[in-house]
XYZ file of C-alpha atoms in Angstrom:
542
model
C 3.890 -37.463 11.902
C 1.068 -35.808 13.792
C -0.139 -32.536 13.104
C -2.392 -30.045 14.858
C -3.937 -27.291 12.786
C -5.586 -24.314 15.366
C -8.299 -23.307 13.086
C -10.800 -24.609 10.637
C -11.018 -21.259 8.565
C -9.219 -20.814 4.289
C -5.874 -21.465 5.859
C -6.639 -23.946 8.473
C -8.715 -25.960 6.242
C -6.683 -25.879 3.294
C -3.369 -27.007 5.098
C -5.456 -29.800 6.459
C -6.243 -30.813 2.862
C -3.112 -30.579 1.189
C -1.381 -32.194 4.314
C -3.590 -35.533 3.700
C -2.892 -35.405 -0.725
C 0.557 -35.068 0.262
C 0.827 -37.865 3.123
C -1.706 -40.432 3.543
C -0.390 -42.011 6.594
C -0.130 -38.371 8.781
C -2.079 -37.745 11.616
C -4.231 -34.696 11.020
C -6.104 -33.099 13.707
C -8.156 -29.578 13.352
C -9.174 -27.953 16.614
C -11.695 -25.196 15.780
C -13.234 -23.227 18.178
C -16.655 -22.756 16.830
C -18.885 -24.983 15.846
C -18.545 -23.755 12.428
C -15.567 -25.177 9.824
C -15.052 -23.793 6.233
C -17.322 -21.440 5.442
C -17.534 -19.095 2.975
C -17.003 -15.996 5.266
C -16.853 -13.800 2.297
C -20.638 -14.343 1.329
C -22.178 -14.132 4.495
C -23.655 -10.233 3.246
C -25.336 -11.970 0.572
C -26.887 -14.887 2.606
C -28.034 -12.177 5.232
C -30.335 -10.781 2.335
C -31.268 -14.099 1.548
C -29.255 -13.516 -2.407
C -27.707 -17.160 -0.922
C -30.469 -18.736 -0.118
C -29.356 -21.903 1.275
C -27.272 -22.365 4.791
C -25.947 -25.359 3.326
C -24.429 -23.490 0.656
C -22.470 -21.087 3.281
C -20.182 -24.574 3.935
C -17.574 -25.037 1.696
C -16.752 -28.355 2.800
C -18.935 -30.493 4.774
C -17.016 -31.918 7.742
C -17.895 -35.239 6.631
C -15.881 -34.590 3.482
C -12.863 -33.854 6.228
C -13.991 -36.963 7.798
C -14.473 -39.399 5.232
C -12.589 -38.516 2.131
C -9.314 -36.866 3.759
C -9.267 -38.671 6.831
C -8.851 -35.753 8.636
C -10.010 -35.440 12.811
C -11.999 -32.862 12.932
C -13.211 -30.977 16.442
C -15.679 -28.424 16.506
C -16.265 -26.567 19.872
C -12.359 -27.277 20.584
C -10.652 -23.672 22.141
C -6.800 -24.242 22.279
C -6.562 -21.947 25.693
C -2.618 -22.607 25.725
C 0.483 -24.023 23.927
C 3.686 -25.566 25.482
C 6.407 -25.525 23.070
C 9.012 -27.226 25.046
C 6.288 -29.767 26.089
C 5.096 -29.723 22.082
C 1.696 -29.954 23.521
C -1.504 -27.560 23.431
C -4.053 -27.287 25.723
C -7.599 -27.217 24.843
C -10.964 -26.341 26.580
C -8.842 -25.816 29.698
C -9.243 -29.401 29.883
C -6.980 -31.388 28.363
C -3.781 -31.457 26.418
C -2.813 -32.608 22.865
C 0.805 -33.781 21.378
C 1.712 -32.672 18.408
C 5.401 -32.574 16.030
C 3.708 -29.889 14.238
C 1.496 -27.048 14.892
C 0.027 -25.050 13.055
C -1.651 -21.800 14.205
C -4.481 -20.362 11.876
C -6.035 -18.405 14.510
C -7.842 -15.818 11.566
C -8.889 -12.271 13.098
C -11.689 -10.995 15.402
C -14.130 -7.652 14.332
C -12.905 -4.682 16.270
C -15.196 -3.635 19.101
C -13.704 -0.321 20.503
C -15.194 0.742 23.613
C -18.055 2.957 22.722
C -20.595 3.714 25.081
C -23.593 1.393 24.446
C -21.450 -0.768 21.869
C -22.951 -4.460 23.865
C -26.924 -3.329 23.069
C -28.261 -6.045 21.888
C -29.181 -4.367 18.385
C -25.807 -4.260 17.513
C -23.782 -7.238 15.544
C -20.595 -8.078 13.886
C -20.375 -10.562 10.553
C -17.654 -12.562 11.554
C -19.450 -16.400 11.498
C -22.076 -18.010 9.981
C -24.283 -17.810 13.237
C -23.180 -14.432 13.151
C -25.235 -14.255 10.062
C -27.995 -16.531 11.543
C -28.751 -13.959 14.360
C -28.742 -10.926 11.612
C -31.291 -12.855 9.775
C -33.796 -14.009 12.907
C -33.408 -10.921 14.577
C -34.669 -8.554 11.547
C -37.541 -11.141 11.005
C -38.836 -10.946 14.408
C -37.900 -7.494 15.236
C -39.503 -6.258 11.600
C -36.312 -3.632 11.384
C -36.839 -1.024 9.089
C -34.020 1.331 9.874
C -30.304 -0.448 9.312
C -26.827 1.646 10.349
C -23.800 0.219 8.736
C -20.476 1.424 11.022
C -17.274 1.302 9.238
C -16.750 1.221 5.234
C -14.604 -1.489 4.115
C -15.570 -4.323 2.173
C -18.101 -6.014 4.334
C -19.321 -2.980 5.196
C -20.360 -1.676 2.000
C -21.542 -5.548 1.113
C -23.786 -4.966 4.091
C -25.353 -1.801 2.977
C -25.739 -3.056 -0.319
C -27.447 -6.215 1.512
C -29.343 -4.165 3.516
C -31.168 -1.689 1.074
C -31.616 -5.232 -1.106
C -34.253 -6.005 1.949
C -35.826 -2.872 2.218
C -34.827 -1.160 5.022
C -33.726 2.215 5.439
C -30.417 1.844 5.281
C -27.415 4.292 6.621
C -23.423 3.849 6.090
C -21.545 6.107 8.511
C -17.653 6.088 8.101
C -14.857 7.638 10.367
C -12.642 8.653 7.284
C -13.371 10.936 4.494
C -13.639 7.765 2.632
C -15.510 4.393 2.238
C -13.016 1.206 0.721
C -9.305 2.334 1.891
C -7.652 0.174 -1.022
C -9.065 3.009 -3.576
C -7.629 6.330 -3.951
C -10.857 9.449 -3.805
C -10.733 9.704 -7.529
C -11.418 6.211 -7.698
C -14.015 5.424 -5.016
C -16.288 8.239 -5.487
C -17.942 5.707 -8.358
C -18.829 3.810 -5.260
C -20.044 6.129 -2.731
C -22.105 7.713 -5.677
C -23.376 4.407 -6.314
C -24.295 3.590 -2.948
C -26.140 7.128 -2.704
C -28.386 6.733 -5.668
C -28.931 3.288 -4.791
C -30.532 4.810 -1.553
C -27.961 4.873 0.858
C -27.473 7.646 3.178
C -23.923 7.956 3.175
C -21.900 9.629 5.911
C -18.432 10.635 5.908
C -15.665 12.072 8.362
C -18.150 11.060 11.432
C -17.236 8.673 13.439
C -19.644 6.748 16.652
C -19.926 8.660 19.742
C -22.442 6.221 21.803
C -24.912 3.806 20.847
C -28.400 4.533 22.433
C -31.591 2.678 22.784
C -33.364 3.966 19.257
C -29.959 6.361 18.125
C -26.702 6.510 17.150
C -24.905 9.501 18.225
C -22.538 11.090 15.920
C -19.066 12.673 16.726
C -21.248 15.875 15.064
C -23.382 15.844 17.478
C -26.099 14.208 15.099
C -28.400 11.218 15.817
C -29.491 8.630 13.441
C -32.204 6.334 14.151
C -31.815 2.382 13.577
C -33.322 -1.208 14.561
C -30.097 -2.793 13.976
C -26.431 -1.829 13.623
C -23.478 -3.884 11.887
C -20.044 -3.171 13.172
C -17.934 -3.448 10.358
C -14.692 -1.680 11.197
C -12.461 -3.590 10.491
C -10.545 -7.027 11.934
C -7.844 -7.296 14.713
C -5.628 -10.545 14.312
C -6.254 -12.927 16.856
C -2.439 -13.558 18.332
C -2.893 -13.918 22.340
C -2.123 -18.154 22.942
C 0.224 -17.222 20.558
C 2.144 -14.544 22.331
C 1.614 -16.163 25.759
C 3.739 -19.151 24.128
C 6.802 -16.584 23.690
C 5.928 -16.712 19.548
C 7.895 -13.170 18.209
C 4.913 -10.809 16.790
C 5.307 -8.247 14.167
C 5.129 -5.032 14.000
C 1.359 -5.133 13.399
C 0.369 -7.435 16.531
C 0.413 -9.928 14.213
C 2.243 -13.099 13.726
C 5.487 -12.879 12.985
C 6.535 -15.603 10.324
C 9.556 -15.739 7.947
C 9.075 -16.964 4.165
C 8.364 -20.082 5.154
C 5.481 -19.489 7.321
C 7.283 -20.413 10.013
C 7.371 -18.670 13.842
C 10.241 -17.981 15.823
C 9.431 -21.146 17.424
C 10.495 -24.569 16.172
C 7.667 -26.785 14.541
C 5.509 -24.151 15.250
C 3.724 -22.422 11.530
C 1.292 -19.827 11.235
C -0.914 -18.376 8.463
C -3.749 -16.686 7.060
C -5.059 -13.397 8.965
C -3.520 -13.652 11.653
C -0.448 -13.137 10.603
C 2.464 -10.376 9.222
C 2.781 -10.566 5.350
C 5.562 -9.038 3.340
C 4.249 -6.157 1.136
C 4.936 -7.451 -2.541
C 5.387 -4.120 -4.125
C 7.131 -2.237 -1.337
C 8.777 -5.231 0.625
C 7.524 -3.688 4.212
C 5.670 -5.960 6.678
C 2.124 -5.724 6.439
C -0.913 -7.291 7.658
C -3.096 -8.289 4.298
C -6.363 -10.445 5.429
C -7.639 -11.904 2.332
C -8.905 -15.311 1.676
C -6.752 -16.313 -1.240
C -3.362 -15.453 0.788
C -4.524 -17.538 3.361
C -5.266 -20.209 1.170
C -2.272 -20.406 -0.698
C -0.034 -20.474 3.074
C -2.361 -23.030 4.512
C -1.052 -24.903 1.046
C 2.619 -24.113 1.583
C 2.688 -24.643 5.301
C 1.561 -28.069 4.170
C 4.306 -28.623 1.432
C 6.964 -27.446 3.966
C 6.031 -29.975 6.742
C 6.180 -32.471 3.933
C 9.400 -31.047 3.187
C 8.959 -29.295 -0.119
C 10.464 -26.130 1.135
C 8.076 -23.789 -0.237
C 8.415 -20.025 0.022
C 5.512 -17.349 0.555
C 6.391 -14.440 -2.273
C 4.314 -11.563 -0.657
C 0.851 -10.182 -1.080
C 0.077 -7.695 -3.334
C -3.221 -7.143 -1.850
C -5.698 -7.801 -5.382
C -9.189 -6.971 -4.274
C -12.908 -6.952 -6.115
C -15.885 -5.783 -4.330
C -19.400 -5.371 -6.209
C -21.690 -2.225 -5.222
C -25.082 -2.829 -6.730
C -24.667 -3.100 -10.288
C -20.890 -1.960 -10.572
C -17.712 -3.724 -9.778
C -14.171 -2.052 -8.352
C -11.082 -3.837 -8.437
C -7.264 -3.109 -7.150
C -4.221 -4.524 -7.040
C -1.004 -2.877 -5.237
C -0.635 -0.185 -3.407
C -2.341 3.048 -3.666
C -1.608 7.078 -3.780
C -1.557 7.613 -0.013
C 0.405 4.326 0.674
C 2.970 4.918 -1.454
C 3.133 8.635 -0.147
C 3.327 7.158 3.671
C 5.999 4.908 2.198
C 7.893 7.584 0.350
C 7.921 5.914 -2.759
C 7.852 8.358 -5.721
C 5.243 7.342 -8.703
C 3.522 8.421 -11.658
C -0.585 8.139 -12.260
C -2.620 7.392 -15.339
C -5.920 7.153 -15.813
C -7.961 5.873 -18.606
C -11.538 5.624 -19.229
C -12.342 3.115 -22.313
C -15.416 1.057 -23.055
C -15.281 -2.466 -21.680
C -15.954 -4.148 -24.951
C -15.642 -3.122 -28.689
C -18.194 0.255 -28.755
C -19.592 -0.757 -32.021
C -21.141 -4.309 -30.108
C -24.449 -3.127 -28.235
C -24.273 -2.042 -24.594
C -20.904 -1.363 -24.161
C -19.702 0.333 -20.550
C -17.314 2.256 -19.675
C -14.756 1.553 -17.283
C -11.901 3.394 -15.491
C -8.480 2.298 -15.175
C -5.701 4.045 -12.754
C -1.797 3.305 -12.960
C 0.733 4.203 -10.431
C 4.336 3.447 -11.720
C 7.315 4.926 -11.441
C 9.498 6.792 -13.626
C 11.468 3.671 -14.768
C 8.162 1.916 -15.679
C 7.830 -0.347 -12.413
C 3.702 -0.958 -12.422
C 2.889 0.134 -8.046
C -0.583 -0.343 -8.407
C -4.178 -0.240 -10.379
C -7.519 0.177 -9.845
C -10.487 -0.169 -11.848
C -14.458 0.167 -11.759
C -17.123 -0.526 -14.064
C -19.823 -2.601 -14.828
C -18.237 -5.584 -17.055
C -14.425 -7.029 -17.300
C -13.447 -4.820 -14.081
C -11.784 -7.478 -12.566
C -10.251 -9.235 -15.280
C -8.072 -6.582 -16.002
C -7.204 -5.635 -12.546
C -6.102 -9.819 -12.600
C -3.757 -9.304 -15.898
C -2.252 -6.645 -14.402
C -1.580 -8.416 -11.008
C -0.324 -11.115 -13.070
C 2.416 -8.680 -15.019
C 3.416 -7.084 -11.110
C 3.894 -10.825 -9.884
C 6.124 -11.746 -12.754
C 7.621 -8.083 -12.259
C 6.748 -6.728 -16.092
C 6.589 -3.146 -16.584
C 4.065 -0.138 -18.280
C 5.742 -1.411 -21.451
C 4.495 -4.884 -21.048
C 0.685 -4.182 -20.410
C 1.371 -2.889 -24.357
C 2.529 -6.106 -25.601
C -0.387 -7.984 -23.639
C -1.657 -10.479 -26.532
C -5.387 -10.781 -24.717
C -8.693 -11.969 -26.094
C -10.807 -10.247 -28.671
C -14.068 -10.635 -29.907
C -16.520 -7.926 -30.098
C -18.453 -8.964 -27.036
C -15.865 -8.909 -24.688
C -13.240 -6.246 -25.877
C -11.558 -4.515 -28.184
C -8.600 -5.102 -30.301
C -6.486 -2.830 -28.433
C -7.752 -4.128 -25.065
C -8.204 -1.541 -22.218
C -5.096 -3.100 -20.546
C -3.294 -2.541 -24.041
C -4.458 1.147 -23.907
C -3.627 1.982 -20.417
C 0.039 0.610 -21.121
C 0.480 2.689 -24.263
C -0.759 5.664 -22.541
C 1.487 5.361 -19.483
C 4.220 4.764 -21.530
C 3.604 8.116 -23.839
C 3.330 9.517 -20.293
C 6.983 8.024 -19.351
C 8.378 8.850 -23.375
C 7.260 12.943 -22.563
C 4.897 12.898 -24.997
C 1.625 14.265 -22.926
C 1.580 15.380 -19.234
C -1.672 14.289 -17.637
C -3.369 16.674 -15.252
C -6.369 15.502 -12.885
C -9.238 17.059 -10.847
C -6.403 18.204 -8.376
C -4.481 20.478 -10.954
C -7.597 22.186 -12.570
C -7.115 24.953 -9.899
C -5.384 28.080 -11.132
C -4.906 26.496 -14.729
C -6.542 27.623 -18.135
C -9.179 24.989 -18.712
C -10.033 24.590 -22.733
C -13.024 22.075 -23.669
C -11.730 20.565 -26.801
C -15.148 18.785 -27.308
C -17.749 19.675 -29.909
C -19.551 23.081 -29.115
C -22.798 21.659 -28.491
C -21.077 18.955 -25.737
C -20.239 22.642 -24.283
C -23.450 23.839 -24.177
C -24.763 21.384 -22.768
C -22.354 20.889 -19.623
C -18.915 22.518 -19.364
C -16.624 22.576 -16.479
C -16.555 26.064 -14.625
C -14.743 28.955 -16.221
C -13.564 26.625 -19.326
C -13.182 28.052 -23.095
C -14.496 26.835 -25.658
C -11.951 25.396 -28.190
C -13.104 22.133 -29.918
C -9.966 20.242 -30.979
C -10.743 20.587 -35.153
C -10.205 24.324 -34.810
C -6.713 24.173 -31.926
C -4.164 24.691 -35.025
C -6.826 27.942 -36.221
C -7.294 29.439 -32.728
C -3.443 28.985 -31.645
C -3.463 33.057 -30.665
C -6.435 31.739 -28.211
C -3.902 29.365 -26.001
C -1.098 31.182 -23.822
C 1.831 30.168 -23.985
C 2.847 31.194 -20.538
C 0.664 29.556 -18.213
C -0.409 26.499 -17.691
C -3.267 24.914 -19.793
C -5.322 22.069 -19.125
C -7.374 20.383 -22.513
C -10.741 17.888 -21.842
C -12.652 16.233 -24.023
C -15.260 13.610 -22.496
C -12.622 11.024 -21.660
C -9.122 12.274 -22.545
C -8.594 10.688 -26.071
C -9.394 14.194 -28.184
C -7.849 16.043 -25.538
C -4.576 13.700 -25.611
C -4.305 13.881 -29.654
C -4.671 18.137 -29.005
C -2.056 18.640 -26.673
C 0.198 16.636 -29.071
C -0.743 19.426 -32.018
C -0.107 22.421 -28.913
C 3.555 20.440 -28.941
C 3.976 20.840 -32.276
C 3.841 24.469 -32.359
C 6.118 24.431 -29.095
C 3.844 24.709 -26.051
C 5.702 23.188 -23.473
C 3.045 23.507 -20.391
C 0.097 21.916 -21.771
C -1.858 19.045 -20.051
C -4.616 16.546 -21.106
C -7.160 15.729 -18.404
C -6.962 12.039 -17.528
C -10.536 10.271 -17.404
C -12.006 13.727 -19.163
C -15.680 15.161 -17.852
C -16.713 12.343 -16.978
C -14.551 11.613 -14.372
C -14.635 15.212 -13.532
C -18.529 14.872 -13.141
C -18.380 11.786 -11.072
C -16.100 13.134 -8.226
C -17.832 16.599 -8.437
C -21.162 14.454 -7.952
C -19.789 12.527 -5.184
C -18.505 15.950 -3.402
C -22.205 17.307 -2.980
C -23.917 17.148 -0.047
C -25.933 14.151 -0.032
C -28.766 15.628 2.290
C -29.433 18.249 4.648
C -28.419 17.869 8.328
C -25.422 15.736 8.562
């Protein structure tokens, strides 16, 4: 059996691998077109700052490993320019032509480069490779850039800002959508873009590129920003074209077109990683997912299915971490304005809780979000903090993949010791809230509803005189059951503490004496504070 894997990336590699465990006597050949084969794409931000020190570290596995251990034929500088499936050959360098009974296409995905005026200066780069990275590196050297401009705000994006202030330059993140990091909801990712901002970062939002210029970047707002170098980060476009010239059925997404299998619409003929259309765990759509531990895990059952083990791709559900500076954000699932595109109906929760037992020195708090819906299906969570972020995004991804529900984050039975939680763990208490949510016994409110409601602070007085939220009473939640004649009962009324626990435990006495339109403020002031922070104008002029 002879095998031809196009592409030496997570999926390309690790089909190559598994292939040679699974069948020693198999031909294996890996055609890459680069002269680069697994690398560690996703730290290439971090070796651009010189956090990785060592090149040699960027390689995951050395192609003499590929050569030597697994047997494997490995050619770098190898462009597969066509494929004949009828012929079951492909056609590489334009110069000569390779057999195969399988082939397997694991093409990846190229940065987007629209066509802005001045987008080829020199100046300007994409992270894509690990020469990508090289030139980054050699050109700020020898150039002695000061000012950086970061365009787009996804994950390599922000890693690049982060990067780039981490070297001292002047560094500026301008982003098309009233957002940075897509997978997070506002409410969410303003812990990030605040982050970013008092890190140093001049953020700017809902402004796309114009034209690149010699020494400026012209804004859609007419504003110019000075830089030395620019990274275009946004986003990836899969690469698909030998495969559509070969007839191969793409998706709705210009992407590969496989069924659970990973196979095309073509016999022999597999396909994986970014390049191609996922199904949408929680939703079941199509969807086009590019992460590095999908395409890992369909390089690996590709593999088992040539060997026929008749393995089956489940869906991606999309579980993400990203760290920005000295905090951490984490989601799994889809999100509010997904599910609202998709017409799915859900419930939200948040909680805010501190990320180990508060009683243990230098605990942190962290926020939680739940989208579920009314029967107690989880949709989605996202989390941020500075400790544990992404653990408990991973519990909860593992309770959607083995499709548990809000009632099952409750009966979690995770690890405790002072250090490193509490005894109700913050997945525990995000389940039992979201279930008291689902039993009717509090209705959450968030920034959103705080307009046009009666706002009481249920805090201690002197947490009020301190900082209050605009036009809020005073009512601190020993005195509710005293000050009842205080609280209408005919519109609706909105209770915060600092991080809805006291403000919870008071709408539950208002429901005792039969209020029926009460609310408790999910995430409390501080939540509040950090997306009224992030809504400020940064600085003057853009």
């Amino acid at each position: 059996m002879k095998t031809v894997i196009v592409g030496g990336g997570a999926c390309g590699a690790g089909c190559a691998a598994r292939l040679r465990r699974l069948d020693e006597k198999a031909e294996i050949i890996i055609l890459e077109a680069t002269d680069e084969i697994s690398i560690a794409n996703c730290g290439l931000p971090y070796y651009c700052s010189g956090v990785i020190s060592s090149r040699d570290d960027m390689i995951v596995a050395k192609p003499h490993i590929f050569s030597g251990l697994l047997n494997i034929d490995v050619r770098l500088n190898s462009k597969v320019t066509s494929i004949n499936p009828a012929q079951k050959t492909v056609t590489v360098n334009n110069n000569y032509e390779l057999t195969y009974d399988n082939l397997v296409l694991a093409l990846g995905a190229s940065p987007v480069k629209p066509p802005i005026a001045g987008i080829h200066n020199k100046k300007i780069f994409t992270v894509r490779t690990l020469s990508d990275a090289d030139r980054i590196k050699h050109y700020i050297k020898s150039t002695s850039a000061k000012n950086a401009v970061v365009i787009g705000g996804g994950f390599i994006g922000v890693e690049m800002a982060e990067n780039f202030l981490e070297m001292g330059l002047n560094t500026t993140l301008a982003e098309a959508a009233p957002q940075i990091l897509t997978p997070f909801d506002s409410d969410m990712v303003c812990f990030a873009q605040n982050e970013l901002k008092d890190k140093g970062c001049k953020l700017i939002l809902n402004n796309g590129v114009k034209a690149f210029k010699e020494d400026t970047i012209e804004l859609s707002s007419g504003d110019a920003i000075p830089y030395d170098i620019a990274i275009l980060g946004i986003g990836v476009k899969p690469e698909t074209k030998i495969a559509e010239d070969a007839g191969i059925t793409l998706g709705i997404h210009g992407s590969i077109k496989v069924n659970e299998y990973m196979q095309t619409s073509i016999q022999n003929i597999w396909a994986g990683g970014d390049s191609v259309e996922v199904i949408d765990f929680v939703s079941g759509t199509p969807s086009l997912i590019p992460l590095a531990g999908p395409a890992n895990r369909q390089g690996r059952i590709i593999a088992d299915n040539i060997c026929g083990k008749n393995q089956t791709y489940k869906g991606s559900q999309g579980t993400c971490v990203i760290k920005v500076f000295d905090r951490t954000l984490a989601s799994v699932g889809l999100n509010e304005k997904q599910l609202e595109a998709r017409g799915i109906k859900y419930l939200k929760n948040i909680v805010m809780c501190s990320s180990h037992a508060g009683y243990y020195p230098n605990a942190k708090f962290m926020t939680i979000k739940l989208l579920f819906t009314p029967e107690g299906k989880i949709l989605g969570a996202q989390s941020t903090g500075y400790e544990g972020v992404e653990k408990r995004i991973d519990v909860i991804s593992t309770v959607m993949r083995l499709n548990g529900k809000v009632e099952d984050l409750t009966d979690l039975e995770l690890c405790y010791a002072p250090p490193y939680s509490s005894a109700k763990d913050p997945v525990n208490l995000l389940g039992m809230s979201s279930q008291n949510i689902l039993d009717g016994l509090f209705k959450p409110a968030f920034y959103e509803d705080l307009k046009d409601a009666v706002i009481i602070d249920v805090r201690p007085c002197a947490d009020y005189e301190i900082s209050n939220v605009e036009g809020a009473l005073s009512i601190p939640g020993g005195e509710i059951r005293k000050r009842l004649d205080e609280i209408p009962k005919d519109k609706k009324v909105v209770l915060h503490c600092r991080r809805g626990y006291t403000s919870y435990v008071a709408s539950r006495i208002l429901s005792g004496f039969g209020y029926i339109n009460v609310y408790s403020l999910c995430g409390g002031k501080l939540l509040y504070d950090e997306i009224t922070k992030d809504r400020e104008p940064q600085f003057a002029g853009v």
